[in-house]
GROMACS .gro file of C-alpha atoms in nm:
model
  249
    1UNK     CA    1  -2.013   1.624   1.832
    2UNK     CA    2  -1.807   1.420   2.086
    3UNK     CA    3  -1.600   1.096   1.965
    4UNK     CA    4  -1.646   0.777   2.232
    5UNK     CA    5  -1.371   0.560   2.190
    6UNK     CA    6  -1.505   0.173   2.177
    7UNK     CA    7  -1.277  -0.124   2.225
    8UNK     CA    8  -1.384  -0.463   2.151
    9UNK     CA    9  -1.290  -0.705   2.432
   10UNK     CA   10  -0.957  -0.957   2.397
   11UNK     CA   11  -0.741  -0.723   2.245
   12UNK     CA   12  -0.350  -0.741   2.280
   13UNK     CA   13  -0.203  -0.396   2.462
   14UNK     CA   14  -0.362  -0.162   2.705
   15UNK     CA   15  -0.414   0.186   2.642
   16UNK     CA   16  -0.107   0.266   2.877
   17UNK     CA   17   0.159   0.093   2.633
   18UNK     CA   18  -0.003   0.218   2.292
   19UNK     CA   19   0.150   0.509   2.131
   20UNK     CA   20  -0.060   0.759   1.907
   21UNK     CA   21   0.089   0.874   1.593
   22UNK     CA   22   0.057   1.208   1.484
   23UNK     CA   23  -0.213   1.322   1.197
   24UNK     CA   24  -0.028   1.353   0.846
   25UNK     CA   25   0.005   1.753   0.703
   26UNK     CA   26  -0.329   1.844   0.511
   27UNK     CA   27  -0.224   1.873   0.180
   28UNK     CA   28  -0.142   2.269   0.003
   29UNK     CA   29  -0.410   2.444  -0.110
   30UNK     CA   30  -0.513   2.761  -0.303
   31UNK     CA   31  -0.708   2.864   0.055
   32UNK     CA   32  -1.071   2.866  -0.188
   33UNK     CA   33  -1.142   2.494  -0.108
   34UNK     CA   34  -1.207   2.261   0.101
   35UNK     CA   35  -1.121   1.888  -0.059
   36UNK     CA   36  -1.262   1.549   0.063
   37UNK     CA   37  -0.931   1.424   0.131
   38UNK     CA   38  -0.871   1.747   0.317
   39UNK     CA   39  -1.119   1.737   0.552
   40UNK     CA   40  -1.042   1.376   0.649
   41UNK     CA   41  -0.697   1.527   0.683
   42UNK     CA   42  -0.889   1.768   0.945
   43UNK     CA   43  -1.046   1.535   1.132
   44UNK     CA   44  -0.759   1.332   1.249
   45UNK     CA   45  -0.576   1.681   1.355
   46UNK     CA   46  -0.880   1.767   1.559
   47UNK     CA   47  -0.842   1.406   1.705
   48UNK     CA   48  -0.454   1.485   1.759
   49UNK     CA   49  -0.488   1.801   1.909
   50UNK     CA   50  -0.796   1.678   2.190
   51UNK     CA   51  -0.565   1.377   2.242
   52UNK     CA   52  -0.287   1.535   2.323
   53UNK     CA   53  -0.477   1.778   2.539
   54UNK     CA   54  -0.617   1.520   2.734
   55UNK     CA   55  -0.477   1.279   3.019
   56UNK     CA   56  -0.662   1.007   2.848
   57UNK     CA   57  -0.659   0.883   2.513
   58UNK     CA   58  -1.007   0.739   2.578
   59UNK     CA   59  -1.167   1.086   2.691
   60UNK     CA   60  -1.083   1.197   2.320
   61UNK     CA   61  -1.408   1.453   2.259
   62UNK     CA   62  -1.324   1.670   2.024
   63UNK     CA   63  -1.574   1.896   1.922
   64UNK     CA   64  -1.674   1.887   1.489
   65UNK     CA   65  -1.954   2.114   1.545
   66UNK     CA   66  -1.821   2.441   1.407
   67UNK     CA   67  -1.557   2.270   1.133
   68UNK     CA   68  -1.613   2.088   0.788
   69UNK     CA   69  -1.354   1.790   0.918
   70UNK     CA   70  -1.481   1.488   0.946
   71UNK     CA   71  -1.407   1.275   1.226
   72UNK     CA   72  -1.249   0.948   1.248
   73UNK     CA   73  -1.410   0.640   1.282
   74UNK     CA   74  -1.147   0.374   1.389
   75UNK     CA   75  -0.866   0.330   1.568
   76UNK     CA   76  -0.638   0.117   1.374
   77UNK     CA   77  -0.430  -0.026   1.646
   78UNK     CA   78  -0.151  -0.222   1.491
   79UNK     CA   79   0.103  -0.494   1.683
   80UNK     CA   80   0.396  -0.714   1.554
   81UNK     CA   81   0.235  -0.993   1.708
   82UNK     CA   82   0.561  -1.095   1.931
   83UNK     CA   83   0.523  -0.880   2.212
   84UNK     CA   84   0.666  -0.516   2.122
   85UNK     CA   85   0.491  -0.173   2.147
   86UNK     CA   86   0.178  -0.147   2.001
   87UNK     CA   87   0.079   0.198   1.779
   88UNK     CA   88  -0.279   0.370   1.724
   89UNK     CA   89  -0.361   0.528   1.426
   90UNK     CA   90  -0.667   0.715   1.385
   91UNK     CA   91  -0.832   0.626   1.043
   92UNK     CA   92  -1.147   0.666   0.836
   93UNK     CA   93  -1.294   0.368   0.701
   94UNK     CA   94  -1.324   0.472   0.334
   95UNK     CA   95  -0.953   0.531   0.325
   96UNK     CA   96  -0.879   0.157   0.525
   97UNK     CA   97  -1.144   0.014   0.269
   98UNK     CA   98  -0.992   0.180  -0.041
   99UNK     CA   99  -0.698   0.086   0.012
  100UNK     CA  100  -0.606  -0.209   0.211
  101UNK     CA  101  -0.734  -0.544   0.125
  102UNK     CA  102  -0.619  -0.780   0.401
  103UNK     CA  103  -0.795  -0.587   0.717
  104UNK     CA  104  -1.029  -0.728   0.936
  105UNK     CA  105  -1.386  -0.702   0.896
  106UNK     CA  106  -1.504  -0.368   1.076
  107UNK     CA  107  -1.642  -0.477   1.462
  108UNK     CA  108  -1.968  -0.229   1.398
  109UNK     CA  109  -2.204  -0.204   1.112
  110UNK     CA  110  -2.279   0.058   0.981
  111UNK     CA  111  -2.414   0.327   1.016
  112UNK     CA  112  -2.276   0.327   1.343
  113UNK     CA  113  -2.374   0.622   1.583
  114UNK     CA  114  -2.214   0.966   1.551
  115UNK     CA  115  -1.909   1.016   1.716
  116UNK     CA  116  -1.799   0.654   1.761
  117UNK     CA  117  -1.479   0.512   1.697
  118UNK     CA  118  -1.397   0.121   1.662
  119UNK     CA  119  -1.081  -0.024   1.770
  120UNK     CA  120  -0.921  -0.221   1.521
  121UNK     CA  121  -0.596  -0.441   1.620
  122UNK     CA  122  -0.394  -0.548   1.335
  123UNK     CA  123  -0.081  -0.743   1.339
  124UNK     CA  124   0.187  -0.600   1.069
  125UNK     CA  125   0.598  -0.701   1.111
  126UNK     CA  126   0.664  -0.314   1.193
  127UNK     CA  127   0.348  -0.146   1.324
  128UNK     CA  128   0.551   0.233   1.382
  129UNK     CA  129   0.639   0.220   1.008
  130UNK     CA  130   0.273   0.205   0.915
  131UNK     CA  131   0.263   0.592   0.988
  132UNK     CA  132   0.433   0.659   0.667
  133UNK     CA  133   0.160   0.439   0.465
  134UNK     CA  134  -0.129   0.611   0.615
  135UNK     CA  135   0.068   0.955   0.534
  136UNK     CA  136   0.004   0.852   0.204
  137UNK     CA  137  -0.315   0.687   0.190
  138UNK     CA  138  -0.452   1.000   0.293
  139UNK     CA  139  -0.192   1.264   0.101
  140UNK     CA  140  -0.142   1.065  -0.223
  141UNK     CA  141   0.198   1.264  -0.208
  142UNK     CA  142   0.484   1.092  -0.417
  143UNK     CA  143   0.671   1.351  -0.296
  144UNK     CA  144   0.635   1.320   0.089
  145UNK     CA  145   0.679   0.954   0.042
  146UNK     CA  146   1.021   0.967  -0.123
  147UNK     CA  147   1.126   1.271   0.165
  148UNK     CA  148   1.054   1.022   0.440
  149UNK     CA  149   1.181   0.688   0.247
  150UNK     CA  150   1.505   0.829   0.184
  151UNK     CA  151   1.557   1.085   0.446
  152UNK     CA  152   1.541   1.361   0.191
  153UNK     CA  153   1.452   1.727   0.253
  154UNK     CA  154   1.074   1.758   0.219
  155UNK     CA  155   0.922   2.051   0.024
  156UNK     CA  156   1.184   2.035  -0.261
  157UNK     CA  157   1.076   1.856  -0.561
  158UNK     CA  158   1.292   1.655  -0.741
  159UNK     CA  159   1.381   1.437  -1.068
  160UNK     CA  160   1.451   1.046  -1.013
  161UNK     CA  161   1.837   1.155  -1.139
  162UNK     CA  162   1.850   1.440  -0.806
  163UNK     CA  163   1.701   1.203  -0.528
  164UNK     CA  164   1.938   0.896  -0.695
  165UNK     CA  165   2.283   1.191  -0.653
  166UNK     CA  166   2.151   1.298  -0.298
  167UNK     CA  167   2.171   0.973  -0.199
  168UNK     CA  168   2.527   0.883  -0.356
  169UNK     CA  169   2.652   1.179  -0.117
  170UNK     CA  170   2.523   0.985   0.207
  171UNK     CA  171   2.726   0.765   0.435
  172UNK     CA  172   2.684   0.374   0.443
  173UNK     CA  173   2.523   0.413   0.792
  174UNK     CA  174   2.280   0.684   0.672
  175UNK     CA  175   2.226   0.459   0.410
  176UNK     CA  176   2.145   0.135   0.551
  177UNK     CA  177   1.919   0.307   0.761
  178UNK     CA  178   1.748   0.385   0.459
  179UNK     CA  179   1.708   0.047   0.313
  180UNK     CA  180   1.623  -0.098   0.645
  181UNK     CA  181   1.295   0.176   0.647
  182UNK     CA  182   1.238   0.057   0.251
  183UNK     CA  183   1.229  -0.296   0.407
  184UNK     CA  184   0.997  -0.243   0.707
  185UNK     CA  185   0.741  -0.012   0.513
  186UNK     CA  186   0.764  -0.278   0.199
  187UNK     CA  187   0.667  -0.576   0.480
  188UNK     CA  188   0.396  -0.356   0.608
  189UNK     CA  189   0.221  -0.258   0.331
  190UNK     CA  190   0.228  -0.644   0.164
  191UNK     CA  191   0.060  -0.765   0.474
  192UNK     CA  192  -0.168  -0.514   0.458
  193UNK     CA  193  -0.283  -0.565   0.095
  194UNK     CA  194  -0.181  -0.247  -0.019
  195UNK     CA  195  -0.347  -0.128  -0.346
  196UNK     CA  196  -0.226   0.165  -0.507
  197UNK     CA  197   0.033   0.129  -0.828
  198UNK     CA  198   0.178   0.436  -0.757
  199UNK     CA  199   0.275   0.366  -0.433
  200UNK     CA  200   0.486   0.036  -0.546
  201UNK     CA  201   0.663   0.177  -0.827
  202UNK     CA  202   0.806   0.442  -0.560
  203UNK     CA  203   0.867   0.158  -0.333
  204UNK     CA  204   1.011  -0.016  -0.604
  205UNK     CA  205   1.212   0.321  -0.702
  206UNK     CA  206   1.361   0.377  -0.351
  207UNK     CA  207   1.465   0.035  -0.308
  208UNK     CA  208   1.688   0.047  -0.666
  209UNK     CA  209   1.812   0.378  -0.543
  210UNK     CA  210   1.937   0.287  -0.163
  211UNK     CA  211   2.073  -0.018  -0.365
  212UNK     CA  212   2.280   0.160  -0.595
  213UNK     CA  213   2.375   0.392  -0.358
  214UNK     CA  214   2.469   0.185  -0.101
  215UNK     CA  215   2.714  -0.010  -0.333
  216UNK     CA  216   2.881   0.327  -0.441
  217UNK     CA  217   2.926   0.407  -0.114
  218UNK     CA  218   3.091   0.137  -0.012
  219UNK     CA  219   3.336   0.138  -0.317
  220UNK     CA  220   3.404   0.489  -0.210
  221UNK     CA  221   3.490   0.445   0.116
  222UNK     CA  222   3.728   0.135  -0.015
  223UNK     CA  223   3.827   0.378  -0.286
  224UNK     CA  224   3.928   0.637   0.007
  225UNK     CA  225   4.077   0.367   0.259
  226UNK     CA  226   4.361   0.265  -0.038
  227UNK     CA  227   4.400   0.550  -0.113
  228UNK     CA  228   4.515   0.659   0.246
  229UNK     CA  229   4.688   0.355   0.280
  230UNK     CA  230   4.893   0.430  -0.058
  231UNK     CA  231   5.022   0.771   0.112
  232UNK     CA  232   5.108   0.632   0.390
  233UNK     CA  233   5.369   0.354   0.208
  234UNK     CA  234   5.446   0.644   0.017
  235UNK     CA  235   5.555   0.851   0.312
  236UNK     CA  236   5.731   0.526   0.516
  237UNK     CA  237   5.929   0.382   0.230
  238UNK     CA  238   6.138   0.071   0.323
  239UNK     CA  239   6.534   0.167   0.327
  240UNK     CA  240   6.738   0.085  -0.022
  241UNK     CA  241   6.992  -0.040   0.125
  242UNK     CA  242   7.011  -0.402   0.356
  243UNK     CA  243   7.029  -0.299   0.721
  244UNK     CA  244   7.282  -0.534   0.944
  245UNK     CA  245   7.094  -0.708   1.186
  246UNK     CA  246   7.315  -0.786   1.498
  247UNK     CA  247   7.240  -1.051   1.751
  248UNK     CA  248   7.367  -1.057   2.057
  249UNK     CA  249   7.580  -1.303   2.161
   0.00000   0.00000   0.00000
């Protein structure tokens, strides 16, 4: 089964200036079954791995014939409404209805014919930091979330006490890079009407943590500066005695 990519007319960005974001990781397994989730997972590699394969996004055909993935059936194509780059995200519409409750009504009804896909165009304040929301709209993963909202190590689970001292060790800039990707995936997800609790209170979580560990960091790095600046009037000591001072005449 082929996918046929179909674009509703007046929409802002050609497919020339869009970029395609890559297919979250399907989720671990014991290698006996196949979830739901998992073969939605599927479906949007297959539509990676055609894409990417292909000069032209819009020549996308990957073939579902032979696989239990399901494939996608819009393109979510999301815009900051002032002009920057646009981003296209291949979704399924159970996951975009499930979870976000300020989307536009789908352009098709359904059923729609086998192997189409909808463009959707969506205006969000930062549309490349939606690819961590749909990570998790698909993935559920508290764990991937925190990795990529605070630029931890993925893989390595972790109390709330060992993310909050990982991020105490990092530098201010590290840092505010952090808080700025808190910010822009926070903005995204409120326009988007969001629903999922667990997703806030790690939202909610990271943004304490870059806090806190911003403000350390920065009384550190005062700490450090007086301290250096202590050793050095320690090592250039004014002389004890008055020095004569003589002008020439």
């Amino acid at each position: 089964m082929g996918i046929a990519y179909v674009c509703p007319q007046n929409t802002s960005g050609t497919q020339s200036d869009i970029s395609y974001a890559r297919s979250p990781a399907a989720p671990n397994l014991d290698g006996t079954t196949t979830t739901p989730a998992t073969r939605l997972i599927q479906g949007l590699q297959l539509t990676d791995a055609q894409r990417l394969s292909t000069p032209s996004s819009e020549d996308c055909t990957p073939s579902f014939d032979s696989t239990e993935a399901i494939p996608p059936t819009h393109l979510l194509v999301a815009h900051d409404g002032l002009g920057g780059p646009s981003f296209a995200y291949p979704c399924h519409a159970i996951v975009l209805a499930s979870h976000f409750a300020h989307l536009p009504p789908s352009p098709a009804p359904y059923p729609q014919p086998a192997g189409t896909i909808h463009r959707m165009d969506v205006i969000i304040p930062y549309p490349a930091a939606f690819d961590l929301i749909r990570e998790f709209a698909y993935t559920h993963s508290t764990e991937a979330l925190n990795s990529r909202l605070l630029g931890l190590a993925p893989g390595v689970p972790r109390t709330s006490e060992a993310m909050f001292e990982e991020l105490q060790d990092m530098e201010v800039e590290e840092l505010s890079v952090r808080a700025r990707m808190v910010q822009e995936v926070y903005a995204d997800a409120s326009a988007l009407g969001l629903v999922n609790k667990q997703f806030w209170e790690q939202i909610q979580m990271a943004s304490c943590f870059v806090s806190g560990a911003l403000n350390h960091a920065v009384w550190r790095d005062q700490m450090e500066e007086e301290l250096e600046l202590g050793e050095l009037g320690e090592r250039f000591q004014p002389p004890s005695e008055p020095v004569a001072i003589v002008v020439p005449s």
